[in-house]
């Protein structure tokens, strides 16, 4: 194993989805001339997941649109694709990745891009009911088949995946019940005011959204994924298909077994290095240090898997690089499209200011810590992520009084004489 970076090193990437495929491209863009092997447990070409709960699930977009690169790209860039192959162990001492067939791949640099997996629905009887999850192409295909007019769809979890799936099921003419543990869907991410917008949206679209609900047990139906959920108050909710969208867990078991530091994902610094100088991590599996927040944050969103690989590639090649992009994600549900920029965990902000029309679902919401914007969400308002990002990054406090006024341009909100 080379300890000194060179353009001729052998690089192995475990995980062949968005982060893995983007890393292969970034390595070539950065001048890497050595081998690149992309090991992926799934049989598909590396693909992006957002269409699985949107255009593809709705039957509007072809699968090919989700592929990160066309098939010929890999040969053209001399990238070895090992699909349908799982890495089962890392031998860090020898610099080898062990594959499920027993083969061992040597590496000088290793990138872990193993992503995340759905958390299982943890109630008695769930294993027998076999609820659907939504992570892979096969999951999305199964739901497409199940979302038919009149089908009874029960969604457990009012997070992004659950709500997008609910919207797709309604569009297909299914009857939808969403069971959410918290008092509102998306409560932890958005706080009560903004979470209410999504609750109202889904109820207006005919979703039977039930919040503050505890599921006591599950009873299997006559075929997989069909069955009944029994709530703690004794209510029974039956579905032709039950979908569990109760969050994901980082796929960090390889790293853990190999003795790397793991804490809600693979712990990496802002250059995406683990505590082993030959091993890096990016995408959903990486819990990376943000200088801006002075803490590790694991971001489970598309933009992170899109952009972190470039930093990982540079770091693997011994070039200076730090990941300091603001977290960003987007969602589409019915006719609502939104983008969220920044980071406002519970306790990380004191108030939310809205500019625009909350009831018409056309607005920008700002999360504020003191006089500083820490996050912003634009709903059915477009081309504003750059100025929202500038506000978040800006060291100067904002003029909170004018934040809510749509007539004041976003780039003129700095407090004090300069900002007006
Ligand atoms: C249905 C859906 C909709 C989404 N919509 C949005 C959205 O609208 N906006 C947004 O910002 N984000 C969205 N996301 C999140 C986004 O898709 C993820 O952040 C992104 O997929 C992360 O990419 P990744 O490459 O890090 O990991 P993943 O996409 O999880 O890919 C990891 C890959 O590694 C493979 N793997 C794992 N372990 C091994 C192993 N040991 N050996 C070999 N291969 C292995 C897995 O099989 C998988 O193919 C959505 C996610 C889902 C599931």
mmCIF file with all atom_site columns, N, CA, C and O and ligand atoms in Angstrom, residues 14-20 39-42 49-50 52-54 85-87 113-116 134-135 161 164 251 254 282-285 300-303 305 328-331, ligand 1:
data_model
loop_
_atom_site.group_PDB
_atom_site.id
_atom_site.type_symbol
_atom_site.label_atom_id
_atom_site.label_alt_id
_atom_site.label_comp_id
_atom_site.label_asym_id
_atom_site.label_entity_id
_atom_site.label_seq_id
_atom_site.pdbx_PDB_ins_code
_atom_site.Cartn_x
_atom_site.Cartn_y
_atom_site.Cartn_z
_atom_site.occupancy
_atom_site.B_iso_or_equiv
_atom_site.pdbx_formal_charge
_atom_site.auth_seq_id
_atom_site.auth_comp_id
_atom_site.auth_asym_id
_atom_site.auth_atom_id
_atom_site.pdbx_PDB_model_num
ATOM   1   N N   . UNK A 1 14  ? -16.202 1.595  -1.991 1.00 0.00 ? 14  UNK A N   1
ATOM   2   C CA  . UNK A 1 14  ? -17.251 0.638  -1.601 1.00 0.00 ? 14  UNK A CA  1
ATOM   3   C C   . UNK A 1 14  ? -18.559 1.407  -1.506 1.00 0.00 ? 14  UNK A C   1
ATOM   4   O O   . UNK A 1 14  ? -18.673 2.377  -0.749 1.00 0.00 ? 14  UNK A O   1
ATOM   5   N N   . UNK A 1 15  ? -19.545 0.951  -2.296 1.00 0.00 ? 15  UNK A N   1
ATOM   6   C CA  . UNK A 1 15  ? -20.820 1.664  -2.392 1.00 0.00 ? 15  UNK A CA  1
ATOM   7   C C   . UNK A 1 15  ? -20.891 2.313  -3.757 1.00 0.00 ? 15  UNK A C   1
ATOM   8   O O   . UNK A 1 15  ? -20.137 3.249  -4.038 1.00 0.00 ? 15  UNK A O   1
ATOM   9   N N   . UNK A 1 16  ? -21.737 1.788  -4.635 1.00 0.00 ? 16  UNK A N   1
ATOM   10  C CA  . UNK A 1 16  ? -21.795 2.286  -6.008 1.00 0.00 ? 16  UNK A CA  1
ATOM   11  C C   . UNK A 1 16  ? -23.140 2.944  -6.270 1.00 0.00 ? 16  UNK A C   1
ATOM   12  O O   . UNK A 1 16  ? -23.955 2.456  -7.057 1.00 0.00 ? 16  UNK A O   1
ATOM   13  N N   . UNK A 1 17  ? -23.373 4.057  -5.578 1.00 0.00 ? 17  UNK A N   1
ATOM   14  C CA  . UNK A 1 17  ? -24.576 4.849  -5.871 1.00 0.00 ? 17  UNK A CA  1
ATOM   15  C C   . UNK A 1 17  ? -24.115 6.271  -6.187 1.00 0.00 ? 17  UNK A C   1
ATOM   16  O O   . UNK A 1 17  ? -23.082 6.438  -6.844 1.00 0.00 ? 17  UNK A O   1
ATOM   17  N N   . UNK A 1 18  ? -24.843 7.275  -5.715 1.00 0.00 ? 18  UNK A N   1
ATOM   18  C CA  . UNK A 1 18  ? -24.498 8.642  -6.112 1.00 0.00 ? 18  UNK A CA  1
ATOM   19  C C   . UNK A 1 18  ? -23.099 9.035  -5.636 1.00 0.00 ? 18  UNK A C   1
ATOM   20  O O   . UNK A 1 18  ? -22.271 9.506  -6.422 1.00 0.00 ? 18  UNK A O   1
ATOM   21  N N   . UNK A 1 19  ? -22.829 8.843  -4.349 1.00 0.00 ? 19  UNK A N   1
ATOM   22  C CA  . UNK A 1 19  ? -21.527 9.285  -3.833 1.00 0.00 ? 19  UNK A CA  1
ATOM   23  C C   . UNK A 1 19  ? -20.387 8.508  -4.484 1.00 0.00 ? 19  UNK A C   1
ATOM   24  O O   . UNK A 1 19  ? -19.366 9.090  -4.868 1.00 0.00 ? 19  UNK A O   1
ATOM   25  N N   . UNK A 1 20  ? -20.561 7.198  -4.633 1.00 0.00 ? 20  UNK A N   1
ATOM   26  C CA  . UNK A 1 20  ? -19.499 6.384  -5.219 1.00 0.00 ? 20  UNK A CA  1
ATOM   27  C C   . UNK A 1 20  ? -19.215 6.767  -6.663 1.00 0.00 ? 20  UNK A C   1
ATOM   28  O O   . UNK A 1 20  ? -18.061 6.944  -7.070 1.00 0.00 ? 20  UNK A O   1
ATOM   29  N N   . UNK A 1 39  ? -17.292 -0.892 -6.026 1.00 0.00 ? 39  UNK A N   1
ATOM   30  C CA  . UNK A 1 39  ? -17.933 -2.131 -5.576 1.00 0.00 ? 39  UNK A CA  1
ATOM   31  C C   . UNK A 1 39  ? -19.339 -1.800 -5.075 1.00 0.00 ? 39  UNK A C   1
ATOM   32  O O   . UNK A 1 39  ? -19.489 -0.989 -4.147 1.00 0.00 ? 39  UNK A O   1
ATOM   33  N N   . UNK A 1 40  ? -20.351 -2.412 -5.679 1.00 0.00 ? 40  UNK A N   1
ATOM   34  C CA  . UNK A 1 40  ? -21.717 -2.079 -5.285 1.00 0.00 ? 40  UNK A CA  1
ATOM   35  C C   . UNK A 1 40  ? -22.578 -3.306 -5.086 1.00 0.00 ? 40  UNK A C   1
ATOM   36  O O   . UNK A 1 40  ? -22.629 -4.186 -5.959 1.00 0.00 ? 40  UNK A O   1
ATOM   37  N N   . UNK A 1 41  ? -23.277 -3.367 -3.987 1.00 0.00 ? 41  UNK A N   1
ATOM   38  C CA  . UNK A 1 41  ? -24.105 -4.532 -3.683 1.00 0.00 ? 41  UNK A CA  1
ATOM   39  C C   . UNK A 1 41  ? -25.308 -4.634 -4.626 1.00 0.00 ? 41  UNK A C   1
ATOM   40  O O   . UNK A 1 41  ? -25.783 -5.728 -4.921 1.00 0.00 ? 41  UNK A O   1
ATOM   41  N N   . UNK A 1 42  ? -25.794 -3.484 -5.105 1.00 0.00 ? 42  UNK A N   1
ATOM   42  C CA  . UNK A 1 42  ? -26.961 -3.529 -5.999 1.00 0.00 ? 42  UNK A CA  1
ATOM   43  C C   . UNK A 1 42  ? -26.513 -3.898 -7.416 1.00 0.00 ? 42  UNK A C   1
ATOM   44  O O   . UNK A 1 42  ? -25.370 -3.694 -7.790 1.00 0.00 ? 42  UNK A O   1
ATOM   45  N N   . UNK A 1 49  ? -31.471 8.459  -5.823 1.00 0.00 ? 49  UNK A N   1
ATOM   46  C CA  . UNK A 1 49  ? -32.721 7.964  -5.229 1.00 0.00 ? 49  UNK A CA  1
ATOM   47  C C   . UNK A 1 49  ? -33.910 8.923  -5.266 1.00 0.00 ? 49  UNK A C   1
ATOM   48  O O   . UNK A 1 49  ? -35.056 8.457  -5.219 1.00 0.00 ? 49  UNK A O   1
ATOM   49  N N   . UNK A 1 50  ? -33.695 10.257 -5.336 1.00 0.00 ? 50  UNK A N   1
ATOM   50  C CA  . UNK A 1 50  ? -34.883 11.129 -5.280 1.00 0.00 ? 50  UNK A CA  1
ATOM   51  C C   . UNK A 1 50  ? -36.012 10.757 -6.255 1.00 0.00 ? 50  UNK A C   1
ATOM   52  O O   . UNK A 1 50  ? -37.185 10.795 -5.862 1.00 0.00 ? 50  UNK A O   1
ATOM   53  N N   . UNK A 1 52  ? -37.116 7.988  -6.997 1.00 0.00 ? 52  UNK A N   1
ATOM   54  C CA  . UNK A 1 52  ? -37.833 6.787  -6.540 1.00 0.00 ? 52  UNK A CA  1
ATOM   55  C C   . UNK A 1 52  ? -39.077 7.138  -5.731 1.00 0.00 ? 52  UNK A C   1
ATOM   56  O O   . UNK A 1 52  ? -39.974 6.311  -5.575 1.00 0.00 ? 52  UNK A O   1
ATOM   57  N N   . UNK A 1 53  ? -39.107 8.347  -5.169 1.00 0.00 ? 53  UNK A N   1
ATOM   58  C CA  . UNK A 1 53  ? -40.308 8.757  -4.428 1.00 0.00 ? 53  UNK A CA  1
ATOM   59  C C   . UNK A 1 53  ? -41.029 9.887  -5.160 1.00 0.00 ? 53  UNK A C   1
ATOM   60  O O   . UNK A 1 53  ? -41.960 10.470 -4.612 1.00 0.00 ? 53  UNK A O   1
ATOM   61  N N   . UNK A 1 54  ? -40.558 10.204 -6.370 1.00 0.00 ? 54  UNK A N   1
ATOM   62  C CA  . UNK A 1 54  ? -41.170 11.319 -7.121 1.00 0.00 ? 54  UNK A CA  1
ATOM   63  C C   . UNK A 1 54  ? -41.484 10.846 -8.556 1.00 0.00 ? 54  UNK A C   1
ATOM   64  O O   . UNK A 1 54  ? -42.356 10.007 -8.735 1.00 0.00 ? 54  UNK A O   1
ATOM   65  N N   . UNK A 1 85  ? -22.065 -7.043 -5.972 1.00 0.00 ? 85  UNK A N   1
ATOM   66  C CA  . UNK A 1 85  ? -20.948 -7.545 -5.159 1.00 0.00 ? 85  UNK A CA  1
ATOM   67  C C   . UNK A 1 85  ? -20.902 -6.774 -3.855 1.00 0.00 ? 85  UNK A C   1
ATOM   68  O O   . UNK A 1 85  ? -20.890 -5.542 -3.864 1.00 0.00 ? 85  UNK A O   1
ATOM   69  N N   . UNK A 1 86  ? -20.859 -7.502 -2.759 1.00 0.00 ? 86  UNK A N   1
ATOM   70  C CA  . UNK A 1 86  ? -20.831 -6.843 -1.447 1.00 0.00 ? 86  UNK A CA  1
ATOM   71  C C   . UNK A 1 86  ? -19.433 -6.959 -0.843 1.00 0.00 ? 86  UNK A C   1
ATOM   72  O O   . UNK A 1 86  ? -18.816 -8.020 -0.917 1.00 0.00 ? 86  UNK A O   1
ATOM   73  N N   . UNK A 1 87  ? -18.941 -5.875 -0.300 1.00 0.00 ? 87  UNK A N   1
ATOM   74  C CA  . UNK A 1 87  ? -17.700 -5.930 0.481  1.00 0.00 ? 87  UNK A CA  1
ATOM   75  C C   . UNK A 1 87  ? -18.066 -6.434 1.869  1.00 0.00 ? 87  UNK A C   1
ATOM   76  O O   . UNK A 1 87  ? -19.003 -5.915 2.481  1.00 0.00 ? 87  UNK A O   1
ATOM   77  N N   . UNK A 1 113 ? -18.564 4.652  0.693  1.00 0.00 ? 113 UNK A N   1
ATOM   78  C CA  . UNK A 1 113 ? -19.739 5.404  0.214  1.00 0.00 ? 113 UNK A CA  1
ATOM   79  C C   . UNK A 1 113 ? -20.935 4.470  0.295  1.00 0.00 ? 113 UNK A C   1
ATOM   80  O O   . UNK A 1 113 ? -21.694 4.304  -0.663 1.00 0.00 ? 113 UNK A O   1
ATOM   81  N N   . UNK A 1 114 ? -21.061 3.838  1.455  1.00 0.00 ? 114 UNK A N   1
ATOM   82  C CA  . UNK A 1 114 ? -22.041 2.763  1.624  1.00 0.00 ? 114 UNK A CA  1
ATOM   83  C C   . UNK A 1 114 ? -23.443 3.266  1.981  1.00 0.00 ? 114 UNK A C   1
ATOM   84  O O   . UNK A 1 114 ? -24.367 2.455  2.119  1.00 0.00 ? 114 UNK A O   1
ATOM   85  N N   . UNK A 1 115 ? -23.601 4.572  2.153  1.00 0.00 ? 115 UNK A N   1
ATOM   86  C CA  . UNK A 1 115 ? -24.940 5.135  2.278  1.00 0.00 ? 115 UNK A CA  1
ATOM   87  C C   . UNK A 1 115 ? -25.646 4.772  3.568  1.00 0.00 ? 115 UNK A C   1
ATOM   88  O O   . UNK A 1 115 ? -25.047 4.677  4.641  1.00 0.00 ? 115 UNK A O   1
ATOM   89  N N   . UNK A 1 116 ? -26.929 4.539  3.424  1.00 0.00 ? 116 UNK A N   1
ATOM   90  C CA  . UNK A 1 116 ? -27.774 4.280  4.591  1.00 0.00 ? 116 UNK A CA  1
ATOM   91  C C   . UNK A 1 116 ? -28.822 3.243  4.219  1.00 0.00 ? 116 UNK A C   1
ATOM   92  O O   . UNK A 1 116 ? -29.067 2.990  3.035  1.00 0.00 ? 116 UNK A O   1
ATOM   93  N N   . UNK A 1 134 ? -38.757 2.124  1.339  1.00 0.00 ? 134 UNK A N   1
ATOM   94  C CA  . UNK A 1 134 ? -38.507 2.807  0.061  1.00 0.00 ? 134 UNK A CA  1
ATOM   95  C C   . UNK A 1 134 ? -37.076 3.317  0.030  1.00 0.00 ? 134 UNK A C   1
ATOM   96  O O   . UNK A 1 134 ? -36.769 4.386  0.564  1.00 0.00 ? 134 UNK A O   1
ATOM   97  N N   . UNK A 1 135 ? -36.202 2.506  -0.551 1.00 0.00 ? 135 UNK A N   1
ATOM   98  C CA  . UNK A 1 135 ? -34.802 2.911  -0.680 1.00 0.00 ? 135 UNK A CA  1
ATOM   99  C C   . UNK A 1 135 ? -34.254 2.581  -2.071 1.00 0.00 ? 135 UNK A C   1
ATOM   100 O O   . UNK A 1 135 ? -33.444 3.303  -2.598 1.00 0.00 ? 135 UNK A O   1
ATOM   101 N N   . UNK A 1 161 ? -39.748 10.889 3.197  1.00 0.00 ? 161 UNK A N   1
ATOM   102 C CA  . UNK A 1 161 ? -40.053 9.714  2.367  1.00 0.00 ? 161 UNK A CA  1
ATOM   103 C C   . UNK A 1 161 ? -41.532 9.345  2.489  1.00 0.00 ? 161 UNK A C   1
ATOM   104 O O   . UNK A 1 161 ? -42.219 9.118  1.491  1.00 0.00 ? 161 UNK A O   1
ATOM   105 N N   . UNK A 1 164 ? -43.710 12.020 0.694  1.00 0.00 ? 164 UNK A N   1
ATOM   106 C CA  . UNK A 1 164 ? -43.623 11.967 -0.775 1.00 0.00 ? 164 UNK A CA  1
ATOM   107 C C   . UNK A 1 164 ? -44.339 10.723 -1.301 1.00 0.00 ? 164 UNK A C   1
ATOM   108 O O   . UNK A 1 164 ? -45.026 10.770 -2.334 1.00 0.00 ? 164 UNK A O   1
ATOM   109 N N   . UNK A 1 251 ? -24.977 2.907  6.896  1.00 0.00 ? 251 UNK A N   1
ATOM   110 C CA  . UNK A 1 251 ? -24.444 1.557  6.650  1.00 0.00 ? 251 UNK A CA  1
ATOM   111 C C   . UNK A 1 251 ? -22.959 1.568  7.016  1.00 0.00 ? 251 UNK A C   1
ATOM   112 O O   . UNK A 1 251 ? -22.090 1.579  6.140  1.00 0.00 ? 251 UNK A O   1
ATOM   113 N N   . UNK A 1 254 ? -19.136 -2.102 8.080  1.00 0.00 ? 254 UNK A N   1
ATOM   114 C CA  . UNK A 1 254 ? -17.785 -2.469 7.607  1.00 0.00 ? 254 UNK A CA  1
ATOM   115 C C   . UNK A 1 254 ? -16.739 -1.684 8.381  1.00 0.00 ? 254 UNK A C   1
ATOM   116 O O   . UNK A 1 254 ? -15.733 -2.224 8.837  1.00 0.00 ? 254 UNK A O   1
ATOM   117 N N   . UNK A 1 282 ? -17.789 9.393  2.383  1.00 0.00 ? 282 UNK A N   1
ATOM   118 C CA  . UNK A 1 282 ? -18.596 10.485 1.831  1.00 0.00 ? 282 UNK A CA  1
ATOM   119 C C   . UNK A 1 282 ? -20.033 10.023 1.665  1.00 0.00 ? 282 UNK A C   1
ATOM   120 O O   . UNK A 1 282 ? -20.312 8.828  1.569  1.00 0.00 ? 282 UNK A O   1
ATOM   121 N N   . UNK A 1 283 ? -20.948 10.989 1.622  1.00 0.00 ? 283 UNK A N   1
ATOM   122 C CA  . UNK A 1 283 ? -22.365 10.681 1.408  1.00 0.00 ? 283 UNK A CA  1
ATOM   123 C C   . UNK A 1 283 ? -23.070 10.364 2.725  1.00 0.00 ? 283 UNK A C   1
ATOM   124 O O   . UNK A 1 283 ? -22.614 10.731 3.809  1.00 0.00 ? 283 UNK A O   1
ATOM   125 N N   . UNK A 1 284 ? -24.186 9.646  2.605  1.00 0.00 ? 284 UNK A N   1
ATOM   126 C CA  . UNK A 1 284 ? -25.040 9.379  3.774  1.00 0.00 ? 284 UNK A CA  1
ATOM   127 C C   . UNK A 1 284 ? -24.313 8.685  4.926  1.00 0.00 ? 284 UNK A C   1
ATOM   128 O O   . UNK A 1 284 ? -24.718 8.809  6.079  1.00 0.00 ? 284 UNK A O   1
ATOM   129 N N   . UNK A 1 285 ? -23.269 7.921  4.615  1.00 0.00 ? 285 UNK A N   1
ATOM   130 C CA  . UNK A 1 285 ? -22.600 7.155  5.680  1.00 0.00 ? 285 UNK A CA  1
ATOM   131 C C   . UNK A 1 285 ? -21.629 8.018  6.480  1.00 0.00 ? 285 UNK A C   1
ATOM   132 O O   . UNK A 1 285 ? -21.226 7.636  7.585  1.00 0.00 ? 285 UNK A O   1
ATOM   133 N N   . UNK A 1 300 ? -28.132 13.444 5.380  1.00 0.00 ? 300 UNK A N   1
ATOM   134 C CA  . UNK A 1 300 ? -28.698 12.324 4.593  1.00 0.00 ? 300 UNK A CA  1
ATOM   135 C C   . UNK A 1 300 ? -29.403 12.854 3.367  1.00 0.00 ? 300 UNK A C   1
ATOM   136 O O   . UNK A 1 300 ? -30.569 12.548 3.146  1.00 0.00 ? 300 UNK A O   1
ATOM   137 N N   . UNK A 1 301 ? -28.722 13.705 2.617  1.00 0.00 ? 301 UNK A N   1
ATOM   138 C CA  . UNK A 1 301 ? -29.392 14.314 1.471  1.00 0.00 ? 301 UNK A CA  1
ATOM   139 C C   . UNK A 1 301 ? -28.552 14.242 0.213  1.00 0.00 ? 301 UNK A C   1
ATOM   140 O O   . UNK A 1 301 ? -27.336 14.191 0.249  1.00 0.00 ? 301 UNK A O   1
ATOM   141 N N   . UNK A 1 302 ? -29.287 14.319 -0.889 1.00 0.00 ? 302 UNK A N   1
ATOM   142 C CA  . UNK A 1 302 ? -28.752 14.201 -2.230 1.00 0.00 ? 302 UNK A CA  1
ATOM   143 C C   . UNK A 1 302 ? -27.566 15.134 -2.476 1.00 0.00 ? 302 UNK A C   1
ATOM   144 O O   . UNK A 1 302 ? -26.538 14.715 -3.012 1.00 0.00 ? 302 UNK A O   1
ATOM   145 N N   . UNK A 1 303 ? -27.686 16.397 -2.115 1.00 0.00 ? 303 UNK A N   1
ATOM   146 C CA  . UNK A 1 303 ? -26.639 17.370 -2.457 1.00 0.00 ? 303 UNK A CA  1
ATOM   147 C C   . UNK A 1 303 ? -25.319 17.015 -1.776 1.00 0.00 ? 303 UNK A C   1
ATOM   148 O O   . UNK A 1 303 ? -24.236 17.280 -2.306 1.00 0.00 ? 303 UNK A O   1
ATOM   149 N N   . UNK A 1 305 ? -24.330 13.908 -1.054 1.00 0.00 ? 305 UNK A N   1
ATOM   150 C CA  . UNK A 1 305 ? -23.743 12.778 -1.795 1.00 0.00 ? 305 UNK A CA  1
ATOM   151 C C   . UNK A 1 305 ? -23.234 13.228 -3.160 1.00 0.00 ? 305 UNK A C   1
ATOM   152 O O   . UNK A 1 305 ? -22.344 12.611 -3.742 1.00 0.00 ? 305 UNK A O   1
ATOM   153 N N   . UNK A 1 328 ? -28.120 21.150 2.217  1.00 0.00 ? 328 UNK A N   1
ATOM   154 C CA  . UNK A 1 328 ? -29.199 21.570 1.318  1.00 0.00 ? 328 UNK A CA  1
ATOM   155 C C   . UNK A 1 328 ? -30.032 20.348 0.971  1.00 0.00 ? 328 UNK A C   1
ATOM   156 O O   . UNK A 1 328 ? -29.482 19.277 0.745  1.00 0.00 ? 328 UNK A O   1
ATOM   157 N N   . UNK A 1 329 ? -31.339 20.485 0.943  1.00 0.00 ? 329 UNK A N   1
ATOM   158 C CA  . UNK A 1 329 ? -32.159 19.416 0.392  1.00 0.00 ? 329 UNK A CA  1
ATOM   159 C C   . UNK A 1 329 ? -33.426 19.986 -0.237 1.00 0.00 ? 329 UNK A C   1
ATOM   160 O O   . UNK A 1 329 ? -33.750 21.162 -0.068 1.00 0.00 ? 329 UNK A O   1
ATOM   161 N N   . UNK A 1 330 ? -34.120 19.118 -0.964 1.00 0.00 ? 330 UNK A N   1
ATOM   162 C CA  . UNK A 1 330 ? -35.325 19.568 -1.647 1.00 0.00 ? 330 UNK A CA  1
ATOM   163 C C   . UNK A 1 330 ? -36.387 18.481 -1.527 1.00 0.00 ? 330 UNK A C   1
ATOM   164 O O   . UNK A 1 330 ? -36.076 17.320 -1.216 1.00 0.00 ? 330 UNK A O   1
ATOM   165 N N   . UNK A 1 331 ? -37.628 18.875 -1.756 1.00 0.00 ? 331 UNK A N   1
ATOM   166 C CA  . UNK A 1 331 ? -38.710 17.891 -1.784 1.00 0.00 ? 331 UNK A CA  1
ATOM   167 C C   . UNK A 1 331 ? -39.802 18.396 -2.718 1.00 0.00 ? 331 UNK A C   1
ATOM   168 O O   . UNK A 1 331 ? -39.962 19.610 -2.901 1.00 0.00 ? 331 UNK A O   1
HETATM 169 C C1  . LIG B 2 .   ? -36.766 7.389  -2.042 1.00 0.00 ? 1   LIG B C1  1
HETATM 170 C C2  . LIG B 2 .   ? -35.760 8.439  -1.679 1.00 0.00 ? 1   LIG B C2  1
HETATM 171 C C3  . LIG B 2 .   ? -36.004 9.759  -2.036 1.00 0.00 ? 1   LIG B C3  1
HETATM 172 C C4  . LIG B 2 .   ? -35.087 10.753 -1.715 1.00 0.00 ? 1   LIG B C4  1
HETATM 173 N N1  . LIG B 2 .   ? -35.357 12.037 -2.064 1.00 0.00 ? 1   LIG B N1  1
HETATM 174 C C5  . LIG B 2 .   ? -34.487 13.007 -1.728 1.00 0.00 ? 1   LIG B C5  1
HETATM 175 C C6  . LIG B 2 .   ? -34.779 14.374 -2.061 1.00 0.00 ? 1   LIG B C6  1
HETATM 176 O O1  . LIG B 2 .   ? -35.813 14.688 -2.620 1.00 0.00 ? 1   LIG B O1  1
HETATM 177 N N2  . LIG B 2 .   ? -33.877 15.319 -1.718 1.00 0.00 ? 1   LIG B N2  1
HETATM 178 C C7  . LIG B 2 .   ? -32.718 15.012 -1.090 1.00 0.00 ? 1   LIG B C7  1
HETATM 179 O O2  . LIG B 2 .   ? -31.944 15.926 -0.808 1.00 0.00 ? 1   LIG B O2  1
HETATM 180 N N3  . LIG B 2 .   ? -32.408 13.728 -0.759 1.00 0.00 ? 1   LIG B N3  1
HETATM 181 C C8  . LIG B 2 .   ? -33.276 12.729 -1.064 1.00 0.00 ? 1   LIG B C8  1
HETATM 182 N N4  . LIG B 2 .   ? -32.988 11.428 -0.734 1.00 0.00 ? 1   LIG B N4  1
HETATM 183 C C9  . LIG B 2 .   ? -31.738 11.124 -0.050 1.00 0.00 ? 1   LIG B C9  1
HETATM 184 C C10 . LIG B 2 .   ? -30.623 10.809 -1.062 1.00 0.00 ? 1   LIG B C10 1
HETATM 185 O O3  . LIG B 2 .   ? -31.090 9.944  -2.033 1.00 0.00 ? 1   LIG B O3  1
HETATM 186 C C11 . LIG B 2 .   ? -29.431 10.204 -0.334 1.00 0.00 ? 1   LIG B C11 1
HETATM 187 O O4  . LIG B 2 .   ? -28.879 11.224 0.463  1.00 0.00 ? 1   LIG B O4  1
HETATM 188 C C12 . LIG B 2 .   ? -28.407 9.632  -1.294 1.00 0.00 ? 1   LIG B C12 1
HETATM 189 O O5  . LIG B 2 .   ? -28.942 8.526  -1.949 1.00 0.00 ? 1   LIG B O5  1
HETATM 190 C C13 . LIG B 2 .   ? -27.135 9.207  -0.586 1.00 0.00 ? 1   LIG B C13 1
HETATM 191 O O6  . LIG B 2 .   ? -26.273 8.665  -1.526 1.00 0.00 ? 1   LIG B O6  1
HETATM 192 P P1  . LIG B 2 .   ? -25.063 7.708  -1.100 1.00 0.00 ? 1   LIG B P1  1
HETATM 193 O O7  . LIG B 2 .   ? -24.366 7.384  -2.392 1.00 0.00 ? 1   LIG B O7  1
HETATM 194 O O8  . LIG B 2 .   ? -24.295 8.323  -0.003 1.00 0.00 ? 1   LIG B O8  1
HETATM 195 O O9  . LIG B 2 .   ? -25.731 6.407  -0.476 1.00 0.00 ? 1   LIG B O9  1
HETATM 196 P P2  . LIG B 2 .   ? -26.821 5.385  -1.023 1.00 0.00 ? 1   LIG B P2  1
HETATM 197 O O10 . LIG B 2 .   ? -27.673 6.021  -2.059 1.00 0.00 ? 1   LIG B O10 1
HETATM 198 O O11 . LIG B 2 .   ? -27.470 4.794  0.181  1.00 0.00 ? 1   LIG B O11 1
HETATM 199 O O12 . LIG B 2 .   ? -25.957 4.266  -1.734 1.00 0.00 ? 1   LIG B O12 1
HETATM 200 C C14 . LIG B 2 .   ? -25.094 3.421  -1.034 1.00 0.00 ? 1   LIG B C14 1
HETATM 201 C C15 . LIG B 2 .   ? -24.822 2.203  -1.890 1.00 0.00 ? 1   LIG B C15 1
HETATM 202 O O13 . LIG B 2 .   ? -23.832 1.421  -1.253 1.00 0.00 ? 1   LIG B O13 1
HETATM 203 C C16 . LIG B 2 .   ? -24.188 0.061  -1.358 1.00 0.00 ? 1   LIG B C16 1
HETATM 204 N N5  . LIG B 2 .   ? -23.522 -0.678 -0.280 1.00 0.00 ? 1   LIG B N5  1
HETATM 205 C C17 . LIG B 2 .   ? -23.719 -0.560 1.050  1.00 0.00 ? 1   LIG B C17 1
HETATM 206 N N6  . LIG B 2 .   ? -22.912 -1.407 1.723  1.00 0.00 ? 1   LIG B N6  1
HETATM 207 C C18 . LIG B 2 .   ? -22.176 -2.058 0.802  1.00 0.00 ? 1   LIG B C18 1
HETATM 208 C C19 . LIG B 2 .   ? -21.163 -3.061 0.864  1.00 0.00 ? 1   LIG B C19 1
HETATM 209 N N7  . LIG B 2 .   ? -20.736 -3.537 2.020  1.00 0.00 ? 1   LIG B N7  1
HETATM 210 N N8  . LIG B 2 .   ? -20.632 -3.527 -0.294 1.00 0.00 ? 1   LIG B N8  1
HETATM 211 C C20 . LIG B 2 .   ? -21.057 -3.031 -1.486 1.00 0.00 ? 1   LIG B C20 1
HETATM 212 N N9  . LIG B 2 .   ? -22.002 -2.085 -1.605 1.00 0.00 ? 1   LIG B N9  1
HETATM 213 C C21 . LIG B 2 .   ? -22.550 -1.603 -0.481 1.00 0.00 ? 1   LIG B C21 1
HETATM 214 C C22 . LIG B 2 .   ? -25.690 0.070  -1.246 1.00 0.00 ? 1   LIG B C22 1
HETATM 215 O O14 . LIG B 2 .   ? -26.254 -1.115 -1.753 1.00 0.00 ? 1   LIG B O14 1
HETATM 216 C C23 . LIG B 2 .   ? -26.047 1.307  -2.050 1.00 0.00 ? 1   LIG B C23 1
HETATM 217 O O15 . LIG B 2 .   ? -26.224 0.988  -3.402 1.00 0.00 ? 1   LIG B O15 1
HETATM 218 C C24 . LIG B 2 .   ? -33.915 10.415 -1.019 1.00 0.00 ? 1   LIG B C24 1
HETATM 219 C C25 . LIG B 2 .   ? -33.673 9.083  -0.635 1.00 0.00 ? 1   LIG B C25 1
HETATM 220 C C26 . LIG B 2 .   ? -34.597 8.114  -0.961 1.00 0.00 ? 1   LIG B C26 1
HETATM 221 C C27 . LIG B 2 .   ? -34.362 6.696  -0.532 1.00 0.00 ? 1   LIG B C27 1
#
